[in-house]
Every structure is written in structure tokens, then in C-alpha cells.
């Protein structure tokens, strides 16, 4: 629906993006959607590393880093998703998992690349389950993400936008967005309900 979206939003201040892109910028890769193709329909952003891509399509941290780099090379702003499963959270591995995912990106692209994108923390256990990280839990991981990046470059860490994605709803958006290191939301199911999504947008604008 990207081309239709582009027509609808052409005269608005809203920007649009895609849910995934190829790790290749060009070439004969049948079925892949290259960043240039997304740019042609007006996309400015693209998600890379969504938990479903990691789990269902076995995308490794290396593949996701390559997708991030390809997005940048084609003029898109990548949104890097990081986060842990329920088993990893219950095993007290949240920090280790998020650190591994961030470190792989930094190793492949360099920390400066993060200054040209966004990071979204999406606890896998809270996606589409109705369970949501508490504002304190979200803040803890967001602060960890910022601190991990600050160890490489404090300026980039300070200016980086870190979004929360995991059953964001109108009822919890204001509390989540009030946290000092939560800069917005990566909204899933609630974005399909117009009234709910408008309320989330309003909460972000406060």
C-alpha cells in the first residue's frame, strides 16, 4: 500500500516508511525489495530487525546490520529494532541480548551510523500479547541502550531517538512517553484503530 499511501499523504507533513528492506542495494535478487524501490514511492524510513524477521526468517544480527547499512546507502532512515524474548527476560539476559544486537550493528556500520537512524526497543514478550513493559522497565532498557552507545560516542547517544514498541496503547502511551529516555513509540496493532492511534499521537505531542 506504499504507493497509495504516498498519494494520500503527498501534501501532508507526515512521512512514511516500510517494514523491511533488502540487505542488497542492487542486483538480481528475485523477490527482494531494495531501498531504492522504497525511495521511489516516497519512503523516508524503514524498519530493520523486527522481532518477527529475526524469529520467523532467522535473520541474524549480521544480516540486520547489512540491511541497516543498505538503507543508509539508499537515503533511507533505518529504525533498528532490538529486544528480548520472554525466556531471555526471565533468564535475566535482557542486557546481554540488547548489547549483542547493538554491538553487531556498531561493529559492521560504525557508531556514527546510529546517528543517522533510530533505535526501537521492542520486548518480544510484549508484542501483540496485551502485556506491556511498565514505564520503569522500558526506561531501564532505554537508559541501557543510550549508555551502551555513549561508551562509543556520547554525543550520538544523547541525540539518538529511542522508541518503545510493545503493546503501546492510548491507555499507557502518556506514561511511557514521560520517561526521560523514551522518545516515542513504534506502534503496532493500535495503529490499526484510528481513534486509538490518534490518542497515542496526542500523548506523544504533550
GROMACS .gro file of C-alpha atoms in nm:
model
  206
    1UNK     CA    1   0.000   0.000   0.000
    2UNK     CA    2   0.301   0.232  -0.009
    3UNK     CA    3   0.219   0.397  -0.343
    4UNK     CA    4  -0.140   0.461  -0.231
    5UNK     CA    5  -0.010   0.598   0.098
    6UNK     CA    6   0.223   0.831  -0.090
    7UNK     CA    7  -0.068   0.976  -0.288
    8UNK     CA    8  -0.282   1.022   0.023
    9UNK     CA    9  -0.007   1.190   0.228
   10UNK     CA   10   0.158   1.386  -0.054
   11UNK     CA   11   0.053   1.727   0.077
   12UNK     CA   12   0.086   1.648   0.447
   13UNK     CA   13   0.374   1.675   0.691
   14UNK     CA   14   0.355   1.301   0.763
   15UNK     CA   15   0.639   1.081   0.645
   16UNK     CA   16   0.600   0.713   0.567
   17UNK     CA   17   0.821   0.406   0.559
   18UNK     CA   18   0.838   0.031   0.506
   19UNK     CA   19   0.856  -0.269   0.737
   20UNK     CA   20   1.169  -0.422   0.583
   21UNK     CA   21   1.423  -0.387   0.303
   22UNK     CA   22   1.688  -0.593   0.129
   23UNK     CA   23   2.046  -0.613   0.250
   24UNK     CA   24   2.143  -0.558  -0.115
   25UNK     CA   25   2.134  -0.212  -0.270
   26UNK     CA   26   2.113  -0.352  -0.624
   27UNK     CA   27   2.141  -0.672  -0.824
   28UNK     CA   28   1.939  -0.975  -0.931
   29UNK     CA   29   1.779  -1.084  -0.603
   30UNK     CA   30   1.433  -1.200  -0.703
   31UNK     CA   31   1.163  -1.108  -0.457
   32UNK     CA   32   1.373  -0.865  -0.256
   33UNK     CA   33   1.266  -0.504  -0.204
   34UNK     CA   34   1.564  -0.274  -0.237
   35UNK     CA   35   1.593   0.060  -0.063
   36UNK     CA   36   1.587   0.240  -0.399
   37UNK     CA   37   1.248   0.085  -0.468
   38UNK     CA   38   1.119   0.223  -0.139
   39UNK     CA   39   1.261   0.564  -0.213
   40UNK     CA   40   1.080   0.565  -0.548
   41UNK     CA   41   0.746   0.553  -0.365
   42UNK     CA   42   0.850   0.829  -0.130
   43UNK     CA   43   0.956   0.632   0.177
   44UNK     CA   44   1.186   0.811   0.419
   45UNK     CA   45   1.215   0.535   0.682
   46UNK     CA   46   1.241   0.158   0.701
   47UNK     CA   47   1.232  -0.090   0.990
   48UNK     CA   48   1.517  -0.342   1.013
   49UNK     CA   49   1.549  -0.625   1.263
   50UNK     CA   50   1.187  -0.651   1.368
   51UNK     CA   51   1.147  -0.945   1.606
   52UNK     CA   52   0.931  -1.135   1.357
   53UNK     CA   53   1.205  -1.107   1.094
   54UNK     CA   54   1.457  -1.235   1.347
   55UNK     CA   55   1.238  -1.522   1.465
   56UNK     CA   56   1.044  -1.632   1.156
   57UNK     CA   57   1.309  -1.568   0.892
   58UNK     CA   58   1.618  -1.645   1.101
   59UNK     CA   59   1.770  -1.304   1.033
   60UNK     CA   60   2.096  -1.279   1.222
   61UNK     CA   61   2.245  -0.968   1.378
   62UNK     CA   62   2.488  -0.958   1.083
   63UNK     CA   63   2.209  -0.963   0.823
   64UNK     CA   64   2.025  -0.689   1.009
   65UNK     CA   65   2.341  -0.478   1.023
   66UNK     CA   66   2.377  -0.519   0.646
   67UNK     CA   67   2.016  -0.412   0.596
   68UNK     CA   68   2.078  -0.106   0.812
   69UNK     CA   69   2.382  -0.017   0.600
   70UNK     CA   70   2.189  -0.074   0.276
   71UNK     CA   71   1.909   0.151   0.398
   72UNK     CA   72   2.154   0.430   0.473
   73UNK     CA   73   2.323   0.384   0.135
   74UNK     CA   74   1.992   0.441  -0.041
   75UNK     CA   75   1.899   0.751   0.156
   76UNK     CA   76   1.655   0.592   0.399
   77UNK     CA   77   1.646   0.640   0.774
   78UNK     CA   78   1.663   0.292   0.931
   79UNK     CA   79   1.481   0.204   1.252
   80UNK     CA   80   1.680  -0.070   1.425
   81UNK     CA   81   1.467  -0.299   1.642
   82UNK     CA   82   1.624  -0.466   1.944
   83UNK     CA   83   1.468  -0.667   2.226
   84UNK     CA   84   1.449  -0.990   2.420
   85UNK     CA   85   1.210  -1.284   2.432
   86UNK     CA   86   1.019  -1.382   2.745
   87UNK     CA   87   1.262  -1.666   2.815
   88UNK     CA   88   1.556  -1.425   2.786
   89UNK     CA   89   1.391  -1.173   3.020
   90UNK     CA   90   1.304  -1.442   3.273
   91UNK     CA   91   1.665  -1.562   3.246
   92UNK     CA   92   1.791  -1.211   3.329
   93UNK     CA   93   1.951  -1.185   2.984
   94UNK     CA   94   1.786  -0.863   2.864
   95UNK     CA   95   2.100  -0.651   2.883
   96UNK     CA   96   2.316  -0.919   2.721
   97UNK     CA   97   2.074  -0.966   2.430
   98UNK     CA   98   2.028  -0.596   2.363
   99UNK     CA   99   2.403  -0.536   2.393
  100UNK     CA  100   2.475  -0.811   2.140
  101UNK     CA  101   2.227  -0.669   1.893
  102UNK     CA  102   2.366  -0.315   1.926
  103UNK     CA  103   2.729  -0.426   1.919
  104UNK     CA  104   2.677  -0.619   1.594
  105UNK     CA  105   2.541  -0.306   1.427
  106UNK     CA  106   2.823  -0.089   1.558
  107UNK     CA  107   3.086  -0.343   1.453
  108UNK     CA  108   2.951  -0.355   1.096
  109UNK     CA  109   2.844   0.005   1.038
  110UNK     CA  110   3.034   0.210   1.298
  111UNK     CA  111   2.874   0.408   1.576
  112UNK     CA  112   2.832   0.712   1.352
  113UNK     CA  113   2.568   0.518   1.156
  114UNK     CA  114   2.343   0.523   1.462
  115UNK     CA  115   2.342   0.900   1.439
  116UNK     CA  116   2.162   0.865   1.106
  117UNK     CA  117   1.891   0.627   1.228
  118UNK     CA  118   1.667   0.541   1.519
  119UNK     CA  119   1.655   0.254   1.767
  120UNK     CA  120   1.335   0.087   1.882
  121UNK     CA  121   1.326  -0.131   2.192
  122UNK     CA  122   1.059  -0.395   2.138
  123UNK     CA  123   1.041  -0.656   2.414
  124UNK     CA  124   0.923  -0.959   2.217
  125UNK     CA  125   0.715  -1.079   2.510
  126UNK     CA  126   0.504  -0.759   2.488
  127UNK     CA  127   0.427  -0.757   2.115
  128UNK     CA  128   0.063  -0.831   2.041
  129UNK     CA  129   0.022  -1.008   2.374
  130UNK     CA  130  -0.150  -0.732   2.565
  131UNK     CA  131   0.140  -0.738   2.808
  132UNK     CA  132   0.338  -0.417   2.820
  133UNK     CA  133   0.665  -0.332   2.986
  134UNK     CA  134   0.598  -0.097   3.273
  135UNK     CA  135   0.726   0.258   3.222
  136UNK     CA  136   1.006   0.176   3.467
  137UNK     CA  137   1.103  -0.141   3.277
  138UNK     CA  138   1.103   0.046   2.946
  139UNK     CA  139   1.309   0.328   3.092
  140UNK     CA  140   1.564   0.085   3.234
  141UNK     CA  141   1.632  -0.073   2.895
  142UNK     CA  142   1.622   0.258   2.707
  143UNK     CA  143   1.878   0.400   2.950
  144UNK     CA  144   2.091   0.090   2.897
  145UNK     CA  145   2.074   0.137   2.519
  146UNK     CA  146   2.178   0.500   2.547
  147UNK     CA  147   2.457   0.413   2.787
  148UNK     CA  148   2.588   0.135   2.564
  149UNK     CA  149   2.612   0.376   2.273
  150UNK     CA  150   2.755   0.653   2.490
  151UNK     CA  151   3.052   0.427   2.563
  152UNK     CA  152   3.139   0.477   2.194
  153UNK     CA  153   3.010   0.832   2.138
  154UNK     CA  154   2.828   1.039   2.400
  155UNK     CA  155   2.707   1.298   2.151
  156UNK     CA  156   2.537   1.041   1.929
  157UNK     CA  157   2.388   0.869   2.233
  158UNK     CA  158   2.247   1.197   2.360
  159UNK     CA  159   2.078   1.289   2.033
  160UNK     CA  160   1.959   0.939   1.937
  161UNK     CA  161   1.583   0.884   1.933
  162UNK     CA  162   1.496   0.560   2.113
  163UNK     CA  163   1.139   0.440   2.061
  164UNK     CA  164   0.939   0.190   2.265
  165UNK     CA  165   0.742  -0.080   2.081
  166UNK     CA  166   0.541  -0.341   2.266
  167UNK     CA  167   0.163  -0.312   2.301
  168UNK     CA  168   0.166   0.068   2.308
  169UNK     CA  169  -0.193   0.181   2.362
  170UNK     CA  170  -0.379   0.504   2.429
  171UNK     CA  171  -0.408   0.398   2.791
  172UNK     CA  172  -0.034   0.362   2.855
  173UNK     CA  173   0.127   0.590   2.596
  174UNK     CA  174   0.142   0.903   2.810
  175UNK     CA  175   0.318   0.725   3.098
  176UNK     CA  176   0.564   0.553   2.866
  177UNK     CA  177   0.648   0.870   2.675
  178UNK     CA  178   0.701   1.058   3.002
  179UNK     CA  179   1.011   0.850   3.075
  180UNK     CA  180   1.332   1.050   3.019
  181UNK     CA  181   1.485   0.807   2.769
  182UNK     CA  182   1.167   0.708   2.583
  183UNK     CA  183   1.144   0.934   2.279
  184UNK     CA  184   0.831   0.793   2.115
  185UNK     CA  185   0.663   0.473   2.011
  186UNK     CA  186   0.685   0.205   1.745
  187UNK     CA  187   0.312   0.134   1.739
  188UNK     CA  188   0.179  -0.199   1.615
  189UNK     CA  189  -0.177  -0.324   1.649
  190UNK     CA  190  -0.309   0.001   1.796
  191UNK     CA  191  -0.219   0.180   1.473
  192UNK     CA  192  -0.498  -0.014   1.300
  193UNK     CA  193  -0.759   0.154   1.518
  194UNK     CA  194  -0.789   0.518   1.416
  195UNK     CA  195  -0.922   0.657   1.746
  196UNK     CA  196  -0.661   0.465   1.945
  197UNK     CA  197  -0.377   0.578   1.720
  198UNK     CA  198  -0.486   0.944   1.728
  199UNK     CA  199  -0.485   0.929   2.108
  200UNK     CA  200  -0.131   0.785   2.105
  201UNK     CA  201  -0.017   1.064   1.874
  202UNK     CA  202  -0.172   1.317   2.109
  203UNK     CA  203   0.014   1.161   2.403
  204UNK     CA  204   0.342   1.189   2.212
  205UNK     CA  205   0.278   1.555   2.138
  206UNK     CA  206   0.248   1.656   2.504
   0.00000   0.00000   0.00000
